[in-house]
PDB file of C-alpha atoms in Angstrom:
ATOM      1  CA  MET A   1      37.310  32.529 -13.562  1.00  0.00           C
ATOM      2  CA  GLU A   2      41.029  32.760 -12.828  1.00  0.00           C
ATOM      3  CA  ARG A   3      43.115  29.687 -13.200  1.00  0.00           C
ATOM      4  CA  GLN A   4      44.161  28.298  -9.851  1.00  0.00           C
ATOM      5  CA  ARG A   5      47.850  27.871  -9.143  1.00  0.00           C
ATOM      6  CA  GLY A   6      48.908  24.287  -9.787  1.00  0.00           C
ATOM      7  CA  SER A   7      45.578  23.334 -11.361  1.00  0.00           C
ATOM      8  CA  PRO A   8      45.650  20.039 -13.316  1.00  0.00           C
ATOM      9  CA  PHE A   9      43.515  21.661 -16.029  1.00  0.00           C
ATOM     10  CA  SER A  10      44.984  23.087 -19.201  1.00  0.00           C
ATOM     11  CA  ASP A  11      44.438  26.702 -20.217  1.00  0.00           C
ATOM     12  CA  LEU A  12      41.769  25.672 -22.739  1.00  0.00           C
ATOM     13  CA  ILE A  13      39.661  23.880 -20.133  1.00  0.00           C
ATOM     14  CA  ASN A  14      39.886  26.763 -17.685  1.00  0.00           C
ATOM     15  CA  GLN A  15      38.487  29.095 -20.334  1.00  0.00           C
ATOM     16  CA  LEU A  16      35.410  26.957 -21.106  1.00  0.00           C
ATOM     17  CA  PRO A  17      32.143  28.470 -19.766  1.00  0.00           C
ATOM     18  CA  ILE A  18      29.818  26.714 -17.328  1.00  0.00           C
ATOM     19  CA  PRO A  19      26.033  27.330 -17.474  1.00  0.00           C
ATOM     20  CA  ALA A  20      24.872  29.781 -14.818  1.00  0.00           C
ATOM     21  CA  LYS A  21      21.916  27.563 -13.780  1.00  0.00           C
ATOM     22  CA  PHE A  22      24.057  24.476 -13.276  1.00  0.00           C
ATOM     23  CA  LYS A  23      23.262  22.519 -10.064  1.00  0.00           C
ATOM     24  CA  MET A  24      25.271  19.729  -8.452  1.00  0.00           C
ATOM     25  CA  SER A  25      24.144  19.823  -4.818  1.00  0.00           C
ATOM     26  CA  THR A  26      22.229  16.540  -5.056  1.00  0.00           C
ATOM     27  CA  TRP A  27      25.058  14.497  -6.574  1.00  0.00           C
ATOM     28  CA  LYS A  28      26.661  11.628  -4.744  1.00  0.00           C
ATOM     29  CA  MET A  29      30.312  12.203  -3.934  1.00  0.00           C
ATOM     30  CA  TYR A  30      32.986   9.784  -5.100  1.00  0.00           C
ATOM     31  CA  THR A  31      35.481   8.820  -2.392  1.00  0.00           C
ATOM     32  CA  GLY A  32      37.597   6.321  -4.335  1.00  0.00           C
ATOM     33  CA  LEU A  33      35.932   3.211  -2.878  1.00  0.00           C
ATOM     34  CA  GLU A  34      32.892   3.114  -5.191  1.00  0.00           C
ATOM     35  CA  ASP A  35      32.696   1.771  -8.728  1.00  0.00           C
ATOM     36  CA  PRO A  36      34.107   4.467 -11.051  1.00  0.00           C
ATOM     37  CA  VAL A  37      32.366   2.931 -14.080  1.00  0.00           C
ATOM     38  CA  SER A  38      28.966   3.697 -12.553  1.00  0.00           C
ATOM     39  CA  HIS A  39      29.948   7.150 -11.273  1.00  0.00           C
ATOM     40  CA  VAL A  40      31.197   8.605 -14.562  1.00  0.00           C
ATOM     41  CA  PRO A  41      28.171   7.678 -16.774  1.00  0.00           C
ATOM     42  CA  HIS A  42      25.803   9.089 -14.150  1.00  0.00           C
ATOM     43  CA  PHE A  43      27.805  12.315 -14.125  1.00  0.00           C
ATOM     44  CA  GLU A  44      27.783  12.525 -17.924  1.00  0.00           C
ATOM     45  CA  LEU A  45      24.005  12.046 -18.001  1.00  0.00           C
ATOM     46  CA  GLN A  46      23.417  14.831 -15.481  1.00  0.00           C
ATOM     47  CA  THR A  47      25.698  17.246 -17.310  1.00  0.00           C
ATOM     48  CA  ASP A  48      24.024  16.500 -20.639  1.00  0.00           C
ATOM     49  CA  LEU A  49      20.615  17.274 -19.147  1.00  0.00           C
ATOM     50  CA  GLN A  50      21.885  20.614 -17.834  1.00  0.00           C
ATOM     51  CA  GLY A  51      23.610  21.656 -21.039  1.00  0.00           C
ATOM     52  CA  VAL A  52      27.232  21.015 -20.026  1.00  0.00           C
ATOM     53  CA  GLN A  53      29.235  19.430 -22.803  1.00  0.00           C
ATOM     54  CA  ASP A  54      32.747  18.995 -24.136  1.00  0.00           C
ATOM     55  CA  ASP A  55      35.670  19.431 -21.767  1.00  0.00           C
ATOM     56  CA  ALA A  56      33.876  21.763 -19.345  1.00  0.00           C
ATOM     57  CA  ARG A  57      32.908  18.592 -17.498  1.00  0.00           C
ATOM     58  CA  CYS A  58      36.453  18.335 -16.153  1.00  0.00           C
ATOM     59  CA  ARG A  59      36.046  21.441 -14.037  1.00  0.00           C
ATOM     60  CA  ILE A  60      32.665  20.302 -12.688  1.00  0.00           C
ATOM     61  CA  PHE A  61      33.701  16.685 -12.114  1.00  0.00           C
ATOM     62  CA  SER A  62      36.374  17.712  -9.634  1.00  0.00           C
ATOM     63  CA  GLY A  63      33.548  18.985  -7.398  1.00  0.00           C
ATOM     64  CA  THR A  64      32.148  15.446  -7.090  1.00  0.00           C
ATOM     65  CA  LEU A  65      35.390  14.064  -5.597  1.00  0.00           C
ATOM     66  CA  SER A  66      36.070  13.736  -1.878  1.00  0.00           C
ATOM     67  CA  LYS A  67      38.497  12.075   0.525  1.00  0.00           C
ATOM     68  CA  THR A  68      40.981   9.820  -1.297  1.00  0.00           C
ATOM     69  CA  ALA A  69      39.749  10.732  -4.776  1.00  0.00           C
ATOM     70  CA  GLN A  70      40.041  14.442  -4.087  1.00  0.00           C
ATOM     71  CA  CYS A  71      43.570  14.069  -2.734  1.00  0.00           C
ATOM     72  CA  TRP A  72      44.550  12.156  -5.864  1.00  0.00           C
ATOM     73  CA  PHE A  73      43.085  14.826  -8.133  1.00  0.00           C
ATOM     74  CA  PHE A  74      45.044  17.724  -6.624  1.00  0.00           C
ATOM     75  CA  LYS A  75      48.277  15.752  -6.879  1.00  0.00           C
ATOM     76  CA  GLN A  76      48.091  15.723 -10.670  1.00  0.00           C
ATOM     77  CA  GLN A  77      50.644  17.737 -12.575  1.00  0.00           C
ATOM     78  CA  PRO A  78      49.552  21.275 -13.583  1.00  0.00           C
ATOM     79  CA  GLY A  79      48.072  21.310 -17.063  1.00  0.00           C
ATOM     80  CA  SER A  80      48.062  17.486 -17.328  1.00  0.00           C
ATOM     81  CA  ILE A  81      44.298  17.308 -18.007  1.00  0.00           C
ATOM     82  CA  THR A  82      43.710  18.424 -21.574  1.00  0.00           C
ATOM     83  CA  SER A  83      40.426  16.683 -22.476  1.00  0.00           C
ATOM     84  CA  TRP A  84      37.488  14.923 -20.865  1.00  0.00           C
ATOM     85  CA  ASP A  85      38.128  11.581 -22.575  1.00  0.00           C
ATOM     86  CA  GLY A  86      41.771  11.604 -21.476  1.00  0.00           C
ATOM     87  CA  PHE A  87      40.772  12.473 -17.914  1.00  0.00           C
ATOM     88  CA  VAL A  88      38.267   9.589 -17.800  1.00  0.00           C
ATOM     89  CA  ARG A  89      40.973   7.118 -18.896  1.00  0.00           C
ATOM     90  CA  ILE A  90      43.292   8.343 -16.136  1.00  0.00           C
ATOM     91  CA  PHE A  91      40.450   8.235 -13.615  1.00  0.00           C
ATOM     92  CA  TYR A  92      39.519   4.640 -14.513  1.00  0.00           C
ATOM     93  CA  SER A  93      43.142   3.552 -14.356  1.00  0.00           C
ATOM     94  CA  GLN A  94      43.651   5.085 -10.921  1.00  0.00           C
ATOM     95  CA  PHE A  95      40.570   3.542  -9.313  1.00  0.00           C
ATOM     96  CA  SER A  96      40.433   0.279 -11.278  1.00  0.00           C
ATOM     97  CA  SER A  97      40.745  -1.695  -8.028  1.00  0.00           C
ATOM     98  CA  ALA A  98      37.255  -0.480  -7.065  1.00  0.00           C
ATOM     99  CA  MET A  99      35.706  -1.846 -10.255  1.00  0.00           C
ATOM    100  CA  PRO A 100      33.649  -5.031  -9.809  1.00  0.00           C
ATOM    101  CA  LEU A 101      34.985  -8.079 -11.583  1.00  0.00           C
ATOM    102  CA  LEU A 102      33.170  -8.697 -14.844  1.00  0.00           C
ATOM    103  CA  ALA A 103      31.637 -12.136 -15.207  1.00  0.00           C
ATOM    104  CA  GLU A 104      32.020 -14.372 -18.233  1.00  0.00           C
ATOM    105  CA  PRO A 105      29.031 -15.665 -20.234  1.00  0.00           C
ATOM    106  CA  ASN A 106      29.793 -19.190 -19.031  1.00  0.00           C
ATOM    107  CA  ASP A 107      29.376 -18.057 -15.423  1.00  0.00           C
ATOM    108  CA  LEU A 108      25.651 -17.531 -16.017  1.00  0.00           C
ATOM    109  CA  VAL A 109      25.165 -21.254 -16.561  1.00  0.00           C
ATOM    110  CA  ASP A 110      26.080 -21.844 -12.908  1.00  0.00           C
ATOM    111  CA  ILE A 111      23.138 -19.703 -11.760  1.00  0.00           C
ATOM    112  CA  LYS A 112      20.462 -22.334 -11.180  1.00  0.00           C
ATOM    113  CA  GLN A 113      16.948 -21.960  -9.838  1.00  0.00           C
ATOM    114  CA  ARG A 114      16.839 -23.369  -6.313  1.00  0.00           C
ATOM    115  CA  ASP A 115      14.314 -25.988  -5.228  1.00  0.00           C
ATOM    116  CA  ASN A 116      12.102 -23.655  -3.187  1.00  0.00           C
ATOM    117  CA  GLU A 117      12.963 -20.463  -5.053  1.00  0.00           C
ATOM    118  CA  PRO A 118      10.025 -18.701  -6.738  1.00  0.00           C
ATOM    119  CA  LEU A 119      10.358 -18.141 -10.460  1.00  0.00           C
ATOM    120  CA  LYS A 120      10.176 -14.365 -10.001  1.00  0.00           C
ATOM    121  CA  ASP A 121      13.109 -14.318  -7.548  1.00  0.00           C
ATOM    122  CA  TYR A 122      15.205 -16.535  -9.792  1.00  0.00           C
ATOM    123  CA  ILE A 123      14.691 -14.358 -12.880  1.00  0.00           C
ATOM    124  CA  GLN A 124      15.547 -11.206 -10.932  1.00  0.00           C
ATOM    125  CA  ARG A 125      18.719 -12.828  -9.603  1.00  0.00           C
ATOM    126  CA  PHE A 126      19.729 -14.044 -13.052  1.00  0.00           C
ATOM    127  CA  MET A 127      19.133 -10.704 -14.778  1.00  0.00           C
ATOM    128  CA  GLN A 128      21.124  -8.904 -12.100  1.00  0.00           C
ATOM    129  CA  GLU A 129      24.106 -11.190 -12.653  1.00  0.00           C
ATOM    130  CA  ALA A 130      23.730 -10.875 -16.421  1.00  0.00           C
ATOM    131  CA  THR A 131      24.367  -7.127 -16.187  1.00  0.00           C
ATOM    132  CA  LYS A 132      27.874  -7.910 -14.921  1.00  0.00           C
ATOM    133  CA  VAL A 133      28.804  -9.674 -18.172  1.00  0.00           C
ATOM    134  CA  LYS A 134      30.425  -7.195 -20.532  1.00  0.00           C
ATOM    135  CA  PHE A 135      29.910  -8.899 -23.890  1.00  0.00           C
ATOM    136  CA  LEU A 136      26.693 -10.911 -23.709  1.00  0.00           C
ATOM    137  CA  SER A 137      24.462 -11.486 -26.718  1.00  0.00           C
ATOM    138  CA  ASP A 138      20.736 -12.088 -26.461  1.00  0.00           C
ATOM    139  CA  ASP A 139      21.179 -15.642 -27.697  1.00  0.00           C
ATOM    140  CA  GLY A 140      23.747 -16.376 -25.017  1.00  0.00           C
ATOM    141  CA  LYS A 141      21.523 -14.927 -22.321  1.00  0.00           C
ATOM    142  CA  LEU A 142      18.540 -16.943 -23.573  1.00  0.00           C
ATOM    143  CA  ILE A 143      20.478 -20.204 -23.565  1.00  0.00           C
ATOM    144  CA  ALA A 144      21.791 -19.628 -20.041  1.00  0.00           C
ATOM    145  CA  ILE A 145      18.444 -18.667 -18.533  1.00  0.00           C
ATOM    146  CA  ASN A 146      16.707 -21.644 -20.172  1.00  0.00           C
ATOM    147  CA  LEU A 147      19.233 -24.110 -18.796  1.00  0.00           C
ATOM    148  CA  ALA A 148      18.867 -22.756 -15.269  1.00  0.00           C
ATOM    149  CA  VAL A 149      15.084 -23.208 -14.915  1.00  0.00           C
ATOM    150  CA  LYS A 150      14.156 -25.841 -12.328  1.00  0.00           C
ATOM    151  CA  VAL A 151      13.748 -29.218 -14.008  1.00  0.00           C
ATOM    152  CA  LYS A 152      10.244 -30.755 -14.071  1.00  0.00           C
ATOM    153  CA  SER A 153       8.589 -27.517 -12.992  1.00  0.00           C
ATOM    154  CA  LEU A 154       5.499 -26.261 -14.791  1.00  0.00           C
ATOM    155  CA  PHE A 155       7.464 -23.575 -16.585  1.00  0.00           C
ATOM    156  CA  TRP A 156      10.176 -26.057 -17.542  1.00  0.00           C
ATOM    157  CA  SER A 157       7.537 -28.356 -19.069  1.00  0.00           C
ATOM    158  CA  SER A 158       6.039 -25.454 -20.986  1.00  0.00           C
ATOM    159  CA  LEU A 159       9.437 -24.520 -22.417  1.00  0.00           C
ATOM    160  CA  LYS A 160       9.994 -28.098 -23.495  1.00  0.00           C
ATOM    161  CA  ARG A 161       6.715 -28.140 -25.374  1.00  0.00           C
ATOM    162  CA  LYS A 162       7.340 -24.782 -27.032  1.00  0.00           C
ATOM    163  CA  SER A 163      10.684 -22.996 -26.898  1.00  0.00           C
ATOM    164  CA  THR A 164      11.222 -19.224 -26.958  1.00  0.00           C
ATOM    165  CA  ARG A 165      13.230 -17.367 -29.585  1.00  0.00           C
ATOM    166  CA  THR A 166      14.226 -14.222 -27.656  1.00  0.00           C
ATOM    167  CA  THR A 167      14.850 -13.253 -24.045  1.00  0.00           C
ATOM    168  CA  GLN A 168      11.847 -10.916 -24.082  1.00  0.00           C
ATOM    169  CA  GLU A 169       9.614 -13.746 -25.240  1.00  0.00           C
ATOM    170  CA  PHE A 170      11.003 -15.865 -22.407  1.00  0.00           C
ATOM    171  CA  LEU A 171      10.153 -13.157 -19.858  1.00  0.00           C
ATOM    172  CA  ASP A 172       6.640 -12.755 -21.267  1.00  0.00           C
ATOM    173  CA  ARG A 173       6.027 -16.497 -20.950  1.00  0.00           C
ATOM    174  CA  ALA A 174       7.446 -16.511 -17.437  1.00  0.00           C
ATOM    175  CA  GLU A 175       5.067 -13.749 -16.344  1.00  0.00           C
ATOM    176  CA  GLU A 176       2.077 -16.105 -16.672  1.00  0.00           C
ATOM    177  CA  PHE A 177       3.662 -18.727 -14.410  1.00  0.00           C
ATOM    178  CA  ILE A 178       4.766 -16.083 -11.910  1.00  0.00           C
ATOM    179  CA  LYS A 179       1.140 -14.983 -11.515  1.00  0.00           C
ATOM    180  CA  LEU A 180       0.116 -18.618 -11.048  1.00  0.00           C
ATOM    181  CA  GLU A 181       2.714 -19.157  -8.329  1.00  0.00           C
ATOM    182  CA  GLU A 182       1.636 -16.016  -6.494  1.00  0.00           C
ATOM    183  CA  ALA A 183      -2.016 -17.112  -6.610  1.00  0.00           C
ATOM    184  CA  GLU A 184      -1.126 -20.533  -5.199  1.00  0.00           C
ATOM    185  CA  ARG A 185       0.976 -18.918  -2.481  1.00  0.00           C
ATOM    186  CA  LYS A 186      -1.983 -16.795  -1.394  1.00  0.00           C
ATOM    187  CA  MET A 187      -4.209 -19.869  -1.193  1.00  0.00           C
ATOM    188  CA  ASP A 188      -1.619 -21.639   0.955  1.00  0.00           C
ATOM    189  CA  ASN A 189      -1.603 -18.752   3.421  1.00  0.00           C
ATOM    190  CA  PRO A 190      -3.846 -19.818   6.357  1.00  0.00           C
ATOM    191  CA  THR A 191      -4.872 -16.265   7.214  1.00  0.00           C
ATOM    192  CA  GLN A 192      -6.057 -15.506   3.713  1.00  0.00           C
ATOM    193  CA  ALA A 193      -7.727 -18.882   3.365  1.00  0.00           C
ATOM    194  CA  THR A 194      -9.664 -18.338   6.618  1.00  0.00           C
ATOM    195  CA  ALA A 195     -10.737 -14.896   5.480  1.00  0.00           C
ATOM    196  CA  MET A 196     -11.986 -16.309   2.197  1.00  0.00           C
ATOM    197  CA  GLN A 197     -13.935 -19.032   4.004  1.00  0.00           C
ATOM    198  CA  GLU A 198     -15.558 -16.530   6.341  1.00  0.00           C
ATOM    199  CA  LYS A 199     -16.452 -14.304   3.427  1.00  0.00           C
ATOM    200  CA  THR A 200     -17.985 -17.233   1.566  1.00  0.00           C
ATOM    201  CA  SER A 201     -19.955 -18.457   4.580  1.00  0.00           C
ATOM    202  CA  ALA A 202     -21.262 -14.944   5.183  1.00  0.00           C
ATOM    203  CA  ARG A 203     -22.742 -14.884   1.716  1.00  0.00           C
ATOM    204  CA  ILE A 204     -24.431 -18.267   2.109  1.00  0.00           C
ATOM    205  CA  THR A 205     -25.956 -17.922   5.586  1.00  0.00           C
ATOM    206  CA  THR A 206     -28.943 -15.632   6.180  1.00  0.00           C
ATOM    207  CA  ASN A 207     -29.309 -12.888   8.740  1.00  0.00           C
ATOM    208  CA  PRO A 208     -29.782 -14.496  12.194  1.00  0.00           C
ATOM    209  CA  LEU A 209     -32.305 -11.791  13.207  1.00  0.00           C
ATOM    210  CA  GLU A 210     -34.463 -12.593  10.230  1.00  0.00           C
ATOM    211  CA  GLY A 211     -34.210 -16.287  11.042  1.00  0.00           C
ATOM    212  CA  SER A 212     -35.338 -15.707  14.636  1.00  0.00           C
ATOM    213  CA  LYS A 213     -38.282 -13.639  13.435  1.00  0.00           C
ATOM    214  CA  ASN A 214     -39.319 -16.298  10.986  1.00  0.00           C
ATOM    215  CA  GLY A 215     -38.780 -18.952  13.605  1.00  0.00           C
ATOM    216  CA  GLY A 216     -40.947 -17.043  16.076  1.00  0.00           C
ATOM    217  CA  LYS A 217     -43.730 -16.667  13.548  1.00  0.00           C
ATOM    218  CA  ASN A 218     -43.553 -20.324  12.658  1.00  0.00           C
ATOM    219  CA  GLY A 219     -43.632 -21.250  16.370  1.00  0.00           C
ATOM    220  CA  LYS A 220     -46.704 -19.127  16.943  1.00  0.00           C
ATOM    221  CA  ARG A 221     -48.461 -20.715  13.982  1.00  0.00           C
ATOM    222  CA  CYS A 222     -47.707 -24.209  15.304  1.00  0.00           C
ATOM    223  CA  ASN A 223     -48.949 -23.348  18.776  1.00  0.00           C
ATOM    224  CA  ARG A 224     -52.164 -21.922  17.360  1.00  0.00           C
ATOM    225  CA  ALA A 225     -52.684 -25.049  15.301  1.00  0.00           C
ATOM    226  CA  ARG A 226     -52.185 -27.263  18.357  1.00  0.00           C
ATOM    227  CA  ASN A 227     -54.505 -25.163  20.512  1.00  0.00           C
ATOM    228  CA  SER A 228     -57.234 -25.171  17.894  1.00  0.00           C
ATOM    229  CA  GLY A 229     -56.895 -28.932  17.618  1.00  0.00           C
ATOM    230  CA  ASN A 230     -57.301 -29.379  21.362  1.00  0.00           C
ATOM    231  CA  GLN A 231     -60.385 -27.154  21.406  1.00  0.00           C
ATOM    232  CA  ASN A 232     -62.046 -29.124  18.636  1.00  0.00           C
ATOM    233  CA  ASP A 233     -61.347 -32.360  20.443  1.00  0.00           C
ATOM    234  CA  SER A 234     -62.983 -31.058  23.640  1.00  0.00           C
ATOM    235  CA  LYS A 235     -66.160 -30.116  21.759  1.00  0.00           C
ATOM    236  CA  LYS A 236     -66.676 -33.612  20.358  1.00  0.00           C
ATOM    237  CA  PRO A 237     -69.220 -35.775  22.342  1.00  0.00           C
ATOM    238  CA  GLN A 238     -67.563 -38.359  24.438  1.00  0.00           C
ATOM    239  CA  THR A 239     -68.927 -41.905  23.931  1.00  0.00           C
ATOM    240  CA  THR A 240     -68.433 -44.616  26.478  1.00  0.00           C
ATOM    241  CA  GLU A 241     -69.014 -48.281  25.999  1.00  0.00           C
ATOM    242  CA  GLN A 242     -71.785 -49.724  28.172  1.00  0.00           C
ATOM    243  CA  SER A 243     -71.149 -53.060  29.666  1.00  0.00           C
ATOM    244  CA  LYS A 244     -73.540 -55.659  28.484  1.00  0.00           C
ATOM    245  CA  PRO A 245     -75.474 -57.685  31.113  1.00  0.00           C
TER     246      PRO A 245
END
């Protein structure tokens, strides 16, 4: 491949080979408005899986840029990009305004479980915010998530009786109470409760056709018994009292 006139790549990078089976059609383009910290690691993972390493990534990475980011790339001085690590530092510096602000460990303490918030939703919300903290130890995460559990809830009472030592142990304990909350929520649903009642009543009651047949047989037996009783009474001799003189 000939070196393009005014290319930001150095002669060494232009000479690096690219695998013939390399594919990049499904990659998401970077316009300069997205988070560069999430775009670069995803690109590095894809290139590693396809056998692209070292500084050959520089030539491929330029194909993932569009709009503002692409205009910035072609304005770089010819031969200014000499290595992948150096290019990443320049890239991060240029689009640092698009990076999300990193939270501090103390910010996690402010994430409290709301009054009507299910335990599952709260844990998902907390773990999502915890990913924004750059330097967060497991102990710090465990302390913050324990302090944010709704006071006097069943899970809160369980944690007071027996504390957890790791975040994974906390999540395992929480899973039991999440299942309990979901079961209670299903019972509180009128539609599901009605369906359960109908299902239960259907098991208890018998088939109405069978009941009518049995009822008809029983009615016939009673009528026969009454008729036979009337016939026996008619056969008995009737005695009348004679009036004394």
